[in-house]
PDB file of C-alpha atoms in Angstrom:
ATOM      1  CA  MET A  38     101.051 100.273  99.958  1.00 93.00           C
ATOM      2  CA  ASN A  39     100.036  96.844  98.632  1.00 96.00           C
ATOM      3  CA  LEU A  40     100.313  96.602  94.848  1.00 97.00           C
ATOM      4  CA  ALA A  41      97.674  94.691  92.902  1.00 96.00           C
ATOM      5  CA  GLY A  42      98.649  91.178  91.890  1.00 96.00           C
ATOM      6  CA  PRO A  43      99.735  90.523  88.292  1.00 97.00           C
ATOM      7  CA  ALA A  44      96.700  89.448  86.259  1.00 97.00           C
ATOM      8  CA  ASP A  45      95.260  90.166  82.827  1.00 97.00           C
ATOM      9  CA  TRP A  46      92.321  92.030  84.429  1.00 96.00           C
ATOM     10  CA  SER A  47      94.507  94.345  86.527  1.00 94.00           C
ATOM     11  CA  THR A  48      93.837  98.020  85.853  1.00 94.00           C
ATOM     12  CA  GLU A  49      97.123  99.010  87.499  1.00 93.00           C
ATOM     13  CA  LEU A  50      99.135  98.243  84.311  1.00 96.00           C
ATOM     14  CA  PRO A  51     102.611  98.539  85.846  1.00 98.00           C
ATOM     15  CA  PHE A  52     104.547  97.465  82.739  1.00 98.00           C
ATOM     16  CA  VAL A  53     104.720  98.928  79.237  1.00 98.00           C
ATOM     17  CA  ASP A  54     105.011  95.315  78.031  1.00 98.00           C
ATOM     18  CA  VAL A  55     101.407  94.260  78.678  1.00 98.00           C
ATOM     19  CA  PHE A  56     102.241  90.611  77.943  1.00 98.00           C
ATOM     20  CA  ARG A  57     103.857  90.497  81.402  1.00 98.00           C
ATOM     21  CA  LEU A  58     100.318  90.327  82.832  1.00 97.00           C
ATOM     22  CA  SER A  59      98.937  87.858  80.288  1.00 98.00           C
ATOM     23  CA  ARG A  60      97.158  84.713  81.434  1.00 96.00           C
ATOM     24  CA  PRO A  61      99.085  81.440  81.100  1.00 97.00           C
ATOM     25  CA  TRP A  62      98.494  79.914  77.654  1.00 98.00           C
ATOM     26  CA  ILE A  63      95.061  78.335  77.136  1.00 98.00           C
ATOM     27  CA  SER A  64      94.991  75.203  74.989  1.00 98.00           C
ATOM     28  CA  GLN A  65      92.355  75.094  72.240  1.00 98.00           C
ATOM     29  CA  ARG A  66      91.346  72.490  69.700  1.00 95.00           C
ATOM     30  CA  GLN A  67      89.359  73.305  66.577  1.00 87.00           C
ATOM     31  CA  GLY A  68      85.761  72.131  67.065  1.00 86.00           C
ATOM     32  CA  ALA A  69      86.107  71.372  70.778  1.00 89.00           C
ATOM     33  CA  GLY A  70      84.761  73.445  73.656  1.00 90.00           C
ATOM     34  CA  TRP A  71      86.619  76.514  74.903  1.00 92.00           C
ATOM     35  CA  GLY A  72      89.786  75.544  76.729  1.00 94.00           C
ATOM     36  CA  LYS A  73      89.348  71.870  75.756  1.00 94.00           C
ATOM     37  CA  GLY A  74      92.629  71.459  73.906  1.00 96.00           C
ATOM     38  CA  PRO A  75      95.242  68.899  74.991  1.00 96.00           C
ATOM     39  CA  GLU A  76      97.770  69.615  77.714  1.00 96.00           C
ATOM     40  CA  LEU A  77     100.338  72.015  76.316  1.00 97.00           C
ATOM     41  CA  ASP A  78     104.000  71.100  75.922  1.00 97.00           C
ATOM     42  CA  LEU A  79     105.644  74.010  77.764  1.00 98.00           C
ATOM     43  CA  ASP A  80     109.299  74.731  78.459  1.00 97.00           C
ATOM     44  CA  GLU A  81     110.524  75.649  81.946  1.00 96.00           C
ATOM     45  CA  HIS A  82     109.641  79.315  81.330  1.00 97.00           C
ATOM     46  CA  GLY A  83     106.080  78.716  80.127  1.00 97.00           C
ATOM     47  CA  TRP A  84     106.565  79.007  76.364  1.00 98.00           C
ATOM     48  CA  VAL A  85     104.773  76.527  74.068  1.00 98.00           C
ATOM     49  CA  ARG A  86     107.275  74.141  72.468  1.00 98.00           C
ATOM     50  CA  LYS A  87     104.859  72.219  70.266  1.00 97.00           C
ATOM     51  CA  LEU A  88     101.214  72.302  69.172  1.00 97.00           C
ATOM     52  CA  GLY A  89      99.115  69.267  68.290  1.00 93.00           C
ATOM     53  CA  ASP A  90      97.346  68.916  64.950  1.00 93.00           C
ATOM     54  CA  GLY A  91      94.317  71.195  64.753  1.00 93.00           C
ATOM     55  CA  CYS A  92      95.305  72.912  68.008  1.00 97.00           C
ATOM     56  CA  TYR A  93      96.372  76.389  68.991  1.00 97.00           C
ATOM     57  CA  ALA A  94      97.067  78.310  72.203  1.00 98.00           C
ATOM     58  CA  GLU A  95      95.777  81.725  73.179  1.00 98.00           C
ATOM     59  CA  THR A  96      95.846  84.220  76.011  1.00 98.00           C
ATOM     60  CA  PRO A  97      93.900  87.394  76.876  1.00 97.00           C
ATOM     61  CA  LEU A  98      95.628  90.667  77.697  1.00 97.00           C
ATOM     62  CA  CYS A  99      94.113  93.803  79.205  1.00 97.00           C
ATOM     63  CA  THR A 100      90.703  92.315  80.008  1.00 97.00           C
ATOM     64  CA  ILE A 101      89.580  95.793  81.026  1.00 95.00           C
ATOM     65  CA  ASP A 102      86.265  97.240  79.841  1.00 91.00           C
ATOM     66  CA  GLY A 103      85.477 100.844  79.017  1.00 90.00           C
ATOM     67  CA  GLY A 104      88.658 101.826  77.208  1.00 92.00           C
ATOM     68  CA  HIS A 105      90.675 102.052  80.417  1.00 93.00           C
ATOM     69  CA  TYR A 106      93.979 101.109  78.818  1.00 97.00           C
ATOM     70  CA  PRO A 107      95.799 102.822  75.946  1.00 96.00           C
ATOM     71  CA  SER A 108      94.550 102.416  72.380  1.00 98.00           C
ATOM     72  CA  GLY A 109      96.916 102.804  69.461  1.00 98.00           C
ATOM     73  CA  LYS A 110      99.595 100.897  67.586  1.00 98.00           C
ATOM     74  CA  TYR A 111     101.309  98.294  69.765  1.00 98.00           C
ATOM     75  CA  THR A 112     104.516  96.496  68.821  1.00 98.00           C
ATOM     76  CA  VAL A 113     104.701  92.712  69.141  1.00 98.00           C
ATOM     77  CA  LEU A 114     108.237  91.303  69.332  1.00 98.00           C
ATOM     78  CA  TYR A 115     109.269  87.662  69.567  1.00 98.00           C
ATOM     79  CA  ASP A 116     112.087  85.178  69.043  1.00 98.00           C
ATOM     80  CA  GLY A 117     111.813  81.905  67.154  1.00 98.00           C
ATOM     81  CA  GLN A 118     109.523  80.756  64.351  1.00 98.00           C
ATOM     82  CA  GLY A 119     105.752  80.701  64.473  1.00 98.00           C
ATOM     83  CA  THR A 120     102.474  82.347  63.531  1.00 98.00           C
ATOM     84  CA  LEU A 121     100.523  84.744  65.737  1.00 98.00           C
ATOM     85  CA  ASP A 122      96.975  85.992  65.239  1.00 98.00           C
ATOM     86  CA  PHE A 123      95.045  88.650  67.127  1.00 98.00           C
ATOM     87  CA  TRP A 124      91.356  89.268  67.733  1.00 96.00           C
ATOM     88  CA  ASN A 125      88.712  91.271  69.555  1.00 97.00           C
ATOM     89  CA  ALA A 126      90.460  94.595  70.370  1.00 97.00           C
ATOM     90  CA  ALA A 127      93.506  93.925  68.191  1.00 97.00           C
ATOM     91  CA  SER A 128      94.311  93.332  64.520  1.00 97.00           C
ATOM     92  CA  ALA A 129      97.617  93.015  62.699  1.00 98.00           C
ATOM     93  CA  ALA A 130      98.680  96.117  60.750  1.00 98.00           C
ATOM     94  CA  SER A 131     102.051  94.889  59.430  1.00 98.00           C
ATOM     95  CA  ARG A 132     104.271  91.834  59.780  1.00 98.00           C
ATOM     96  CA  GLU A 133     107.955  91.079  59.461  1.00 96.00           C
ATOM     97  CA  PRO A 134     110.069  88.316  61.053  1.00 96.00           C
ATOM     98  CA  GLY A 135     110.161  88.812  64.801  1.00 98.00           C
ATOM     99  CA  ARG A 136     108.016  91.962  64.731  1.00 98.00           C
ATOM    100  CA  ILE A 137     104.309  92.671  64.211  1.00 98.00           C
ATOM    101  CA  ALA A 138     102.523  96.003  64.512  1.00 98.00           C
ATOM    102  CA  ILE A 139      98.952  95.687  65.791  1.00 98.00           C
ATOM    103  CA  ASP A 140      96.162  98.237  65.954  1.00 98.00           C
ATOM    104  CA  VAL A 141      94.403  98.150  69.326  1.00 98.00           C
ATOM    105  CA  ASP A 142      91.011  99.673  70.138  1.00 98.00           C
ATOM    106  CA  SER A 143      90.628  99.431  73.904  1.00 97.00           C
ATOM    107  CA  SER A 144      86.918 100.346  73.729  1.00 96.00           C
ATOM    108  CA  LYS A 145      86.344  96.762  72.534  1.00 96.00           C
ATOM    109  CA  GLY A 146      87.716  95.278  75.773  1.00 96.00           C
ATOM    110  CA  ALA A 147      90.408  92.627  75.900  1.00 97.00           C
ATOM    111  CA  LEU A 148      92.968  91.991  73.196  1.00 96.00           C
ATOM    112  CA  TRP A 149      93.725  88.341  72.508  1.00 98.00           C
ATOM    113  CA  VAL A 150      96.932  86.795  71.224  1.00 98.00           C
ATOM    114  CA  ARG A 151      96.712  83.434  69.471  1.00 98.00           C
ATOM    115  CA  LEU A 152      99.656  81.157  68.798  1.00 98.00           C
ATOM    116  CA  MET A 153      98.528  79.303  65.657  1.00 98.00           C
ATOM    117  CA  LYS A 154     101.835  77.635  64.703  1.00 98.00           C
ATOM    118  CA  THR A 155     105.242  77.161  66.276  1.00 98.00           C
ATOM    119  CA  ASP A 156     108.384  75.398  65.063  1.00 98.00           C
ATOM    120  CA  PRO A 157     109.415  72.765  67.662  1.00 98.00           C
ATOM    121  CA  SER A 158     113.062  73.174  66.623  1.00 98.00           C
ATOM    122  CA  ASP A 159     112.918  76.962  67.153  1.00 98.00           C
ATOM    123  CA  TYR A 160     109.629  77.567  68.966  1.00 98.00           C
ATOM    124  CA  LEU A 161     108.180  81.037  69.325  1.00 98.00           C
ATOM    125  CA  ARG A 162     109.211  82.572  72.671  1.00 98.00           C
ATOM    126  CA  ASN A 163     110.192  85.799  74.447  1.00 98.00           C
ATOM    127  CA  LEU A 164     106.934  87.381  73.315  1.00 98.00           C
ATOM    128  CA  ARG A 165     106.484  91.053  74.154  1.00 98.00           C
ATOM    129  CA  VAL A 166     103.490  93.310  73.472  1.00 98.00           C
ATOM    130  CA  ILE A 167     104.664  96.897  73.890  1.00 98.00           C
ATOM    131  CA  MET A 168     102.376  99.873  74.472  1.00 98.00           C
ATOM    132  CA  PRO A 169     102.488 102.687  71.891  1.00 98.00           C
ATOM    133  CA  GLY A 170     105.594 104.843  72.131  1.00 97.00           C
ATOM    134  CA  PHE A 171     107.796 102.509  74.181  1.00 98.00           C
ATOM    135  CA  GLU A 172     109.403 100.180  71.634  1.00 97.00           C
ATOM    136  CA  GLU A 173     112.783 101.882  71.893  1.00 97.00           C
ATOM    137  CA  SER A 174     112.785 102.356  75.679  1.00 98.00           C
ATOM    138  CA  TYR A 175     111.012  99.356  77.225  1.00 98.00           C
ATOM    139  CA  ARG A 176     114.246  97.502  78.064  1.00 97.00           C
ATOM    140  CA  LYS A 177     115.675 100.332  80.175  1.00 97.00           C
ATOM    141  CA  GLU A 178     112.315 101.743  81.257  1.00 98.00           C
ATOM    142  CA  PRO A 179     110.026  98.723  81.818  1.00 98.00           C
ATOM    143  CA  PHE A 180     107.541 100.490  84.096  1.00 98.00           C
ATOM    144  CA  SER A 181     104.649 102.576  82.815  1.00 98.00           C
ATOM    145  CA  PRO A 182     105.240 106.259  83.609  1.00 98.00           C
ATOM    146  CA  VAL A 183     101.564 106.507  84.634  1.00 97.00           C
ATOM    147  CA  PHE A 184     102.115 103.742  87.189  1.00 97.00           C
ATOM    148  CA  LEU A 185     105.288 105.371  88.540  1.00 98.00           C
ATOM    149  CA  LYS A 186     103.614 108.756  88.829  1.00 98.00           C
ATOM    150  CA  ARG A 187     100.599 107.288  90.629  1.00 96.00           C
ATOM    151  CA  TRP A 188     102.718 105.769  93.407  1.00 96.00           C
ATOM    152  CA  LYS A 189     105.397 108.453  93.625  1.00 96.00           C
ATOM    153  CA  GLY A 190     106.103 109.267  97.263  1.00 96.00           C
ATOM    154  CA  VAL A 191     104.877 105.970  98.703  1.00 97.00           C
ATOM    155  CA  ALA A 192     107.339 105.013 101.453  1.00 97.00           C
ATOM    156  CA  CYS A 193     107.138 101.231 101.103  1.00 98.00           C
ATOM    157  CA  PHE A 194     105.767  98.744  98.583  1.00 98.00           C
ATOM    158  CA  ARG A 195     104.327  95.535 100.018  1.00 98.00           C
ATOM    159  CA  PHE A 196     104.710  92.811  97.399  1.00 98.00           C
ATOM    160  CA  MET A 197     102.367  90.213  98.867  1.00 98.00           C
ATOM    161  CA  ASP A 198     100.156  90.050  95.775  1.00 98.00           C
ATOM    162  CA  TRP A 199     103.026  90.680  93.345  1.00 98.00           C
ATOM    163  CA  MET A 200     104.581  87.492  94.772  1.00 98.00           C
ATOM    164  CA  HIS A 201     101.293  85.521  94.622  1.00 98.00           C
ATOM    165  CA  THR A 202     101.944  84.776  98.283  1.00 98.00           C
ATOM    166  CA  ASN A 203      98.573  83.284  99.163  1.00 98.00           C
ATOM    167  CA  GLY A 204      98.709  79.594  98.255  1.00 96.00           C
ATOM    168  CA  SER A 205     102.071  79.940  96.504  1.00 97.00           C
ATOM    169  CA  ALA A 206     103.556  76.691  95.203  1.00 97.00           C
ATOM    170  CA  VAL A 207     107.099  78.113  95.124  1.00 98.00           C
ATOM    171  CA  ALA A 208     109.324  76.067  97.426  1.00 98.00           C
ATOM    172  CA  THR A 209     112.852  76.159  95.990  1.00 98.00           C
ATOM    173  CA  TRP A 210     115.021  78.785  94.307  1.00 98.00           C
ATOM    174  CA  ALA A 211     114.581  76.900  91.025  1.00 97.00           C
ATOM    175  CA  ASP A 212     110.781  77.284  91.351  1.00 97.00           C
ATOM    176  CA  ARG A 213     110.864  81.072  91.456  1.00 98.00           C
ATOM    177  CA  PRO A 214     109.635  83.339  88.657  1.00 98.00           C
ATOM    178  CA  THR A 215     112.517  84.773  86.641  1.00 98.00           C
ATOM    179  CA  LEU A 216     113.057  87.472  84.036  1.00 97.00           C
ATOM    180  CA  ARG A 217     112.646  84.752  81.384  1.00 97.00           C
ATOM    181  CA  SER A 218     109.228  83.600  82.636  1.00 98.00           C
ATOM    182  CA  ALA A 219     106.530  83.888  79.977  1.00 98.00           C
ATOM    183  CA  THR A 220     104.185  85.795  82.291  1.00 98.00           C
ATOM    184  CA  CYS A 221     104.091  87.154  85.821  1.00 98.00           C
ATOM    185  CA  SER A 222     100.529  85.938  86.333  1.00 96.00           C
ATOM    186  CA  ALA A 223     101.653  82.320  86.814  1.00 95.00           C
ATOM    187  CA  LYS A 224     104.096  82.548  89.748  1.00 97.00           C
ATOM    188  CA  GLY A 225     104.346  86.258  90.453  1.00 98.00           C
ATOM    189  CA  VAL A 226     106.807  89.045  89.670  1.00 98.00           C
ATOM    190  CA  PRO A 227     110.564  88.266  89.740  1.00 98.00           C
ATOM    191  CA  VAL A 228     112.458  89.665  92.714  1.00 98.00           C
ATOM    192  CA  GLU A 229     114.759  91.537  90.316  1.00 98.00           C
ATOM    193  CA  VAL A 230     111.769  93.567  89.090  1.00 98.00           C
ATOM    194  CA  MET A 231     110.533  94.316  92.605  1.00 98.00           C
ATOM    195  CA  VAL A 232     113.968  95.570  93.615  1.00 98.00           C
ATOM    196  CA  ASP A 233     114.208  97.669  90.438  1.00 98.00           C
ATOM    197  CA  LEU A 234     110.888  99.347  91.258  1.00 98.00           C
ATOM    198  CA  CYS A 235     111.967 100.170  94.809  1.00 98.00           C
ATOM    199  CA  ASN A 236     115.262 101.609  93.615  1.00 98.00           C
ATOM    200  CA  ARG A 237     113.522 103.806  91.054  1.00 98.00           C
ATOM    201  CA  GLN A 238     110.854 105.023  93.496  1.00 98.00           C
ATOM    202  CA  ARG A 239     113.198 105.221  96.506  1.00 98.00           C
ATOM    203  CA  ALA A 240     110.737 103.090  98.447  1.00 98.00           C
ATOM    204  CA  ASP A 241     111.441 100.372 100.999  1.00 98.00           C
ATOM    205  CA  ALA A 242     110.619  96.781  99.975  1.00 98.00           C
ATOM    206  CA  TRP A 243     108.216  94.502 101.857  1.00 98.00           C
ATOM    207  CA  PHE A 244     108.596  90.856 100.848  1.00 98.00           C
ATOM    208  CA  CYS A 245     106.232  88.044 101.875  1.00 98.00           C
ATOM    209  CA  LEU A 246     108.224  84.834 101.468  1.00 98.00           C
ATOM    210  CA  PRO A 247     106.174  81.790 100.342  1.00 98.00           C
ATOM    211  CA  HIS A 248     105.138  79.390 103.097  1.00 98.00           C
ATOM    212  CA  LEU A 249     106.789  76.403 101.377  1.00 98.00           C
ATOM    213  CA  CYS A 250     110.175  78.079 100.863  1.00 98.00           C
ATOM    214  CA  ASP A 251     113.261  76.166 101.961  1.00 98.00           C
ATOM    215  CA  ASP A 252     116.335  77.723 103.576  1.00 98.00           C
ATOM    216  CA  ASP A 253     118.253  77.775 100.280  1.00 98.00           C
ATOM    217  CA  TYR A 254     115.480  79.859  98.693  1.00 98.00           C
ATOM    218  CA  VAL A 255     115.545  82.259 101.649  1.00 98.00           C
ATOM    219  CA  ARG A 256     119.317  82.676 101.511  1.00 98.00           C
ATOM    220  CA  ASN A 257     119.457  83.222  97.755  1.00 98.00           C
ATOM    221  CA  PHE A 258     116.585  85.702  97.914  1.00 98.00           C
ATOM    222  CA  ALA A 259     118.340  87.625 100.668  1.00 98.00           C
ATOM    223  CA  LYS A 260     121.662  87.666  98.789  1.00 98.00           C
ATOM    224  CA  LEU A 261     120.039  89.000  95.623  1.00 98.00           C
ATOM    225  CA  VAL A 262     118.255  91.752  97.552  1.00 98.00           C
ATOM    226  CA  LYS A 263     121.397  92.727  99.461  1.00 98.00           C
ATOM    227  CA  ASP A 264     123.401  92.967  96.230  1.00 98.00           C
ATOM    228  CA  ALA A 265     120.784  94.847  94.189  1.00 98.00           C
ATOM    229  CA  LEU A 266     118.665  96.999  96.529  1.00 98.00           C
ATOM    230  CA  ASP A 267     119.805 100.568  97.185  1.00 98.00           C
ATOM    231  CA  PRO A 268     121.681 100.367 100.532  1.00 98.00           C
ATOM    232  CA  LYS A 269     119.714 103.371 101.781  1.00 98.00           C
ATOM    233  CA  LEU A 270     116.490 101.334 101.645  1.00 98.00           C
ATOM    234  CA  LYS A 271     115.108  98.963 104.246  1.00 98.00           C
ATOM    235  CA  VAL A 272     113.579  95.519 103.835  1.00 98.00           C
ATOM    236  CA  TYR A 273     110.357  94.541 105.562  1.00 98.00           C
ATOM    237  CA  LEU A 274     110.472  90.769 105.914  1.00 98.00           C
ATOM    238  CA  GLU A 275     107.348  88.667 106.488  1.00 98.00           C
ATOM    239  CA  TYR A 276     106.742  84.919 106.399  1.00 98.00           C
ATOM    240  CA  SER A 277     103.806  84.363 104.030  1.00 98.00           C
ATOM    241  CA  ASN A 278     100.582  86.313 104.677  1.00 98.00           C
ATOM    242  CA  GLU A 279      97.695  85.908 107.128  1.00 97.00           C
ATOM    243  CA  VAL A 280      98.821  82.465 108.237  1.00 97.00           C
ATOM    244  CA  TRP A 281      96.053  82.653 110.851  1.00 95.00           C
ATOM    245  CA  ASN A 282      93.422  82.747 108.072  1.00 95.00           C
ATOM    246  CA  SER A 283      92.023  79.258 107.481  1.00 94.00           C
ATOM    247  CA  MET A 284      90.896  80.101 103.943  1.00 96.00           C
ATOM    248  CA  PHE A 285      94.536  79.990 102.809  1.00 97.00           C
ATOM    249  CA  ALA A 286      96.758  76.996 102.030  1.00 97.00           C
ATOM    250  CA  GLN A 287      99.523  78.422 104.227  1.00 98.00           C
ATOM    251  CA  THR A 288      97.319  77.997 107.326  1.00 97.00           C
ATOM    252  CA  LYS A 289      96.701  74.334 106.601  1.00 96.00           C
ATOM    253  CA  TYR A 290     100.423  73.869 105.960  1.00 97.00           C
ATOM    254  CA  ALA A 291     101.361  75.483 109.286  1.00 97.00           C
ATOM    255  CA  GLN A 292      98.843  73.293 111.087  1.00 95.00           C
ATOM    256  CA  GLN A 293     100.330  70.187 109.462  1.00 95.00           C
ATOM    257  CA  LYS A 294     103.897  71.226 110.336  1.00 96.00           C
ATOM    258  CA  ALA A 295     102.882  71.950 113.941  1.00 96.00           C
ATOM    259  CA  ALA A 296     101.389  68.465 114.233  1.00 94.00           C
ATOM    260  CA  GLU A 297     104.555  66.904 112.799  1.00 95.00           C
ATOM    261  CA  LEU A 298     106.714  68.830 115.272  1.00 95.00           C
ATOM    262  CA  GLY A 299     104.402  68.192 118.207  1.00 94.00           C
ATOM    263  CA  ILE A 300     103.897  71.865 119.045  1.00 93.00           C
ATOM    264  CA  GLY A 301     100.518  73.178 120.168  1.00 87.00           C
ATOM    265  CA  PRO A 302      97.643  71.258 121.792  1.00 89.00           C
ATOM    266  CA  LYS A 303      95.700  68.847 119.553  1.00 86.00           C
ATOM    267  CA  GLU A 304      92.371  70.182 120.805  1.00 89.00           C
ATOM    268  CA  ARG A 305      93.351  73.741 119.763  1.00 91.00           C
ATOM    269  CA  PRO A 306      95.142  73.349 116.419  1.00 89.00           C
ATOM    270  CA  TRP A 307      95.113  77.096 115.789  1.00 91.00           C
ATOM    271  CA  GLU A 308      97.614  77.497 118.601  1.00 94.00           C
ATOM    272  CA  GLY A 309      99.951  75.138 116.765  1.00 95.00           C
ATOM    273  CA  VAL A 310      99.560  77.313 113.670  1.00 96.00           C
ATOM    274  CA  GLY A 311     100.681  80.369 115.623  1.00 96.00           C
ATOM    275  CA  LYS A 312     103.605  78.562 117.229  1.00 96.00           C
ATOM    276  CA  TYR A 313     104.870  77.176 113.922  1.00 97.00           C
ATOM    277  CA  TYR A 314     104.477  80.596 112.312  1.00 97.00           C
ATOM    278  CA  ALA A 315     106.609  82.191 115.037  1.00 97.00           C
ATOM    279  CA  ARG A 316     109.193  79.434 114.809  1.00 97.00           C
ATOM    280  CA  ARG A 317     109.568  79.582 111.016  1.00 98.00           C
ATOM    281  CA  SER A 318     109.570  83.388 111.010  1.00 98.00           C
ATOM    282  CA  VAL A 319     112.551  83.476 113.387  1.00 98.00           C
ATOM    283  CA  GLU A 320     114.381  80.923 111.220  1.00 98.00           C
ATOM    284  CA  LEU A 321     113.898  83.168 108.179  1.00 98.00           C
ATOM    285  CA  PHE A 322     114.932  86.277 110.104  1.00 98.00           C
ATOM    286  CA  ARG A 323     118.177  84.646 111.201  1.00 98.00           C
ATOM    287  CA  ILE A 324     119.135  83.772 107.629  1.00 98.00           C
ATOM    288  CA  TRP A 325     118.530  87.351 106.486  1.00 98.00           C
ATOM    289  CA  GLU A 326     120.468  88.697 109.488  1.00 98.00           C
ATOM    290  CA  GLU A 327     123.431  86.522 108.486  1.00 98.00           C
ATOM    291  CA  VAL A 328     123.321  87.708 104.880  1.00 98.00           C
ATOM    292  CA  PHE A 329     122.870  91.387 105.783  1.00 98.00           C
ATOM    293  CA  GLY A 330     125.358  91.277 108.649  1.00 98.00           C
ATOM    294  CA  GLY A 331     122.835  92.451 111.223  1.00 97.00           C
ATOM    295  CA  THR A 332     119.372  93.957 111.510  1.00 97.00           C
ATOM    296  CA  ASP A 333     119.991  97.643 110.740  1.00 97.00           C
ATOM    297  CA  ARG A 334     118.201  97.434 107.388  1.00 98.00           C
ATOM    298  CA  LEU A 335     115.678  94.735 108.351  1.00 98.00           C
ATOM    299  CA  VAL A 336     112.169  95.256 109.689  1.00 98.00           C
ATOM    300  CA  ARG A 337     111.143  91.794 110.898  1.00 98.00           C
ATOM    301  CA  VAL A 338     107.359  91.587 110.626  1.00 97.00           C
TER     302      VAL A 338
END
């Protein structure tokens, strides 16, 4: 089963912390057009370090019409110093340092979070927006029980969209999304979370490694999966996704690499795409075989 990609409009709602699917921060300036604020000063995880005068940043969550996400009292948790506001489906009910309770009416559509102020010496970060009833359990139980129940019994999760595989800009291990990333909608879901889901659901994992990934990325990814994934589970391993499909950046990349390597006839560049795809796939498979000590647990796609 392919899981829907992380996005603020996703109705799948896999996490009880709905900020995990928030859109990357949108820069706004008072009096300017929507989204016309200056380029934001972000840290390596995507948190805003500093706001310009008369500027703020905002992001929509749960852009789902018709009340198709839970209403109720959500808990907003954060580290650092700053001021948050809420609008549309959400309003603040109580405030204390590091914690805000907000009332959410999902019949109004999306809830918006606005970062109005942040202290550059201790900027607001690690923002979480927890569904009603999960404040005490979200760390150990990050997945929505509705989501887990829906996909119970599925034999294998394909994480192509969870990894934002199509057109991914991730090339090195340092580029990857991590558990400290502000949102999963920017680079995709961290591998640690994908493995956790498979372990909980007793489902095999299908990973689509980004087309730009270097060998160090592949090896580190494989090591993490070998160490963390239940040894009873298999790994389906695929290089990118639909590399034959010319609408995707990975196809153009494969064509370029084939030309550089001199493989495939110039008059039929699509053949070069296929030959490079096969070549790079085998290179990735060999790295995983080395890490796993064989192919018993690997399904090489």
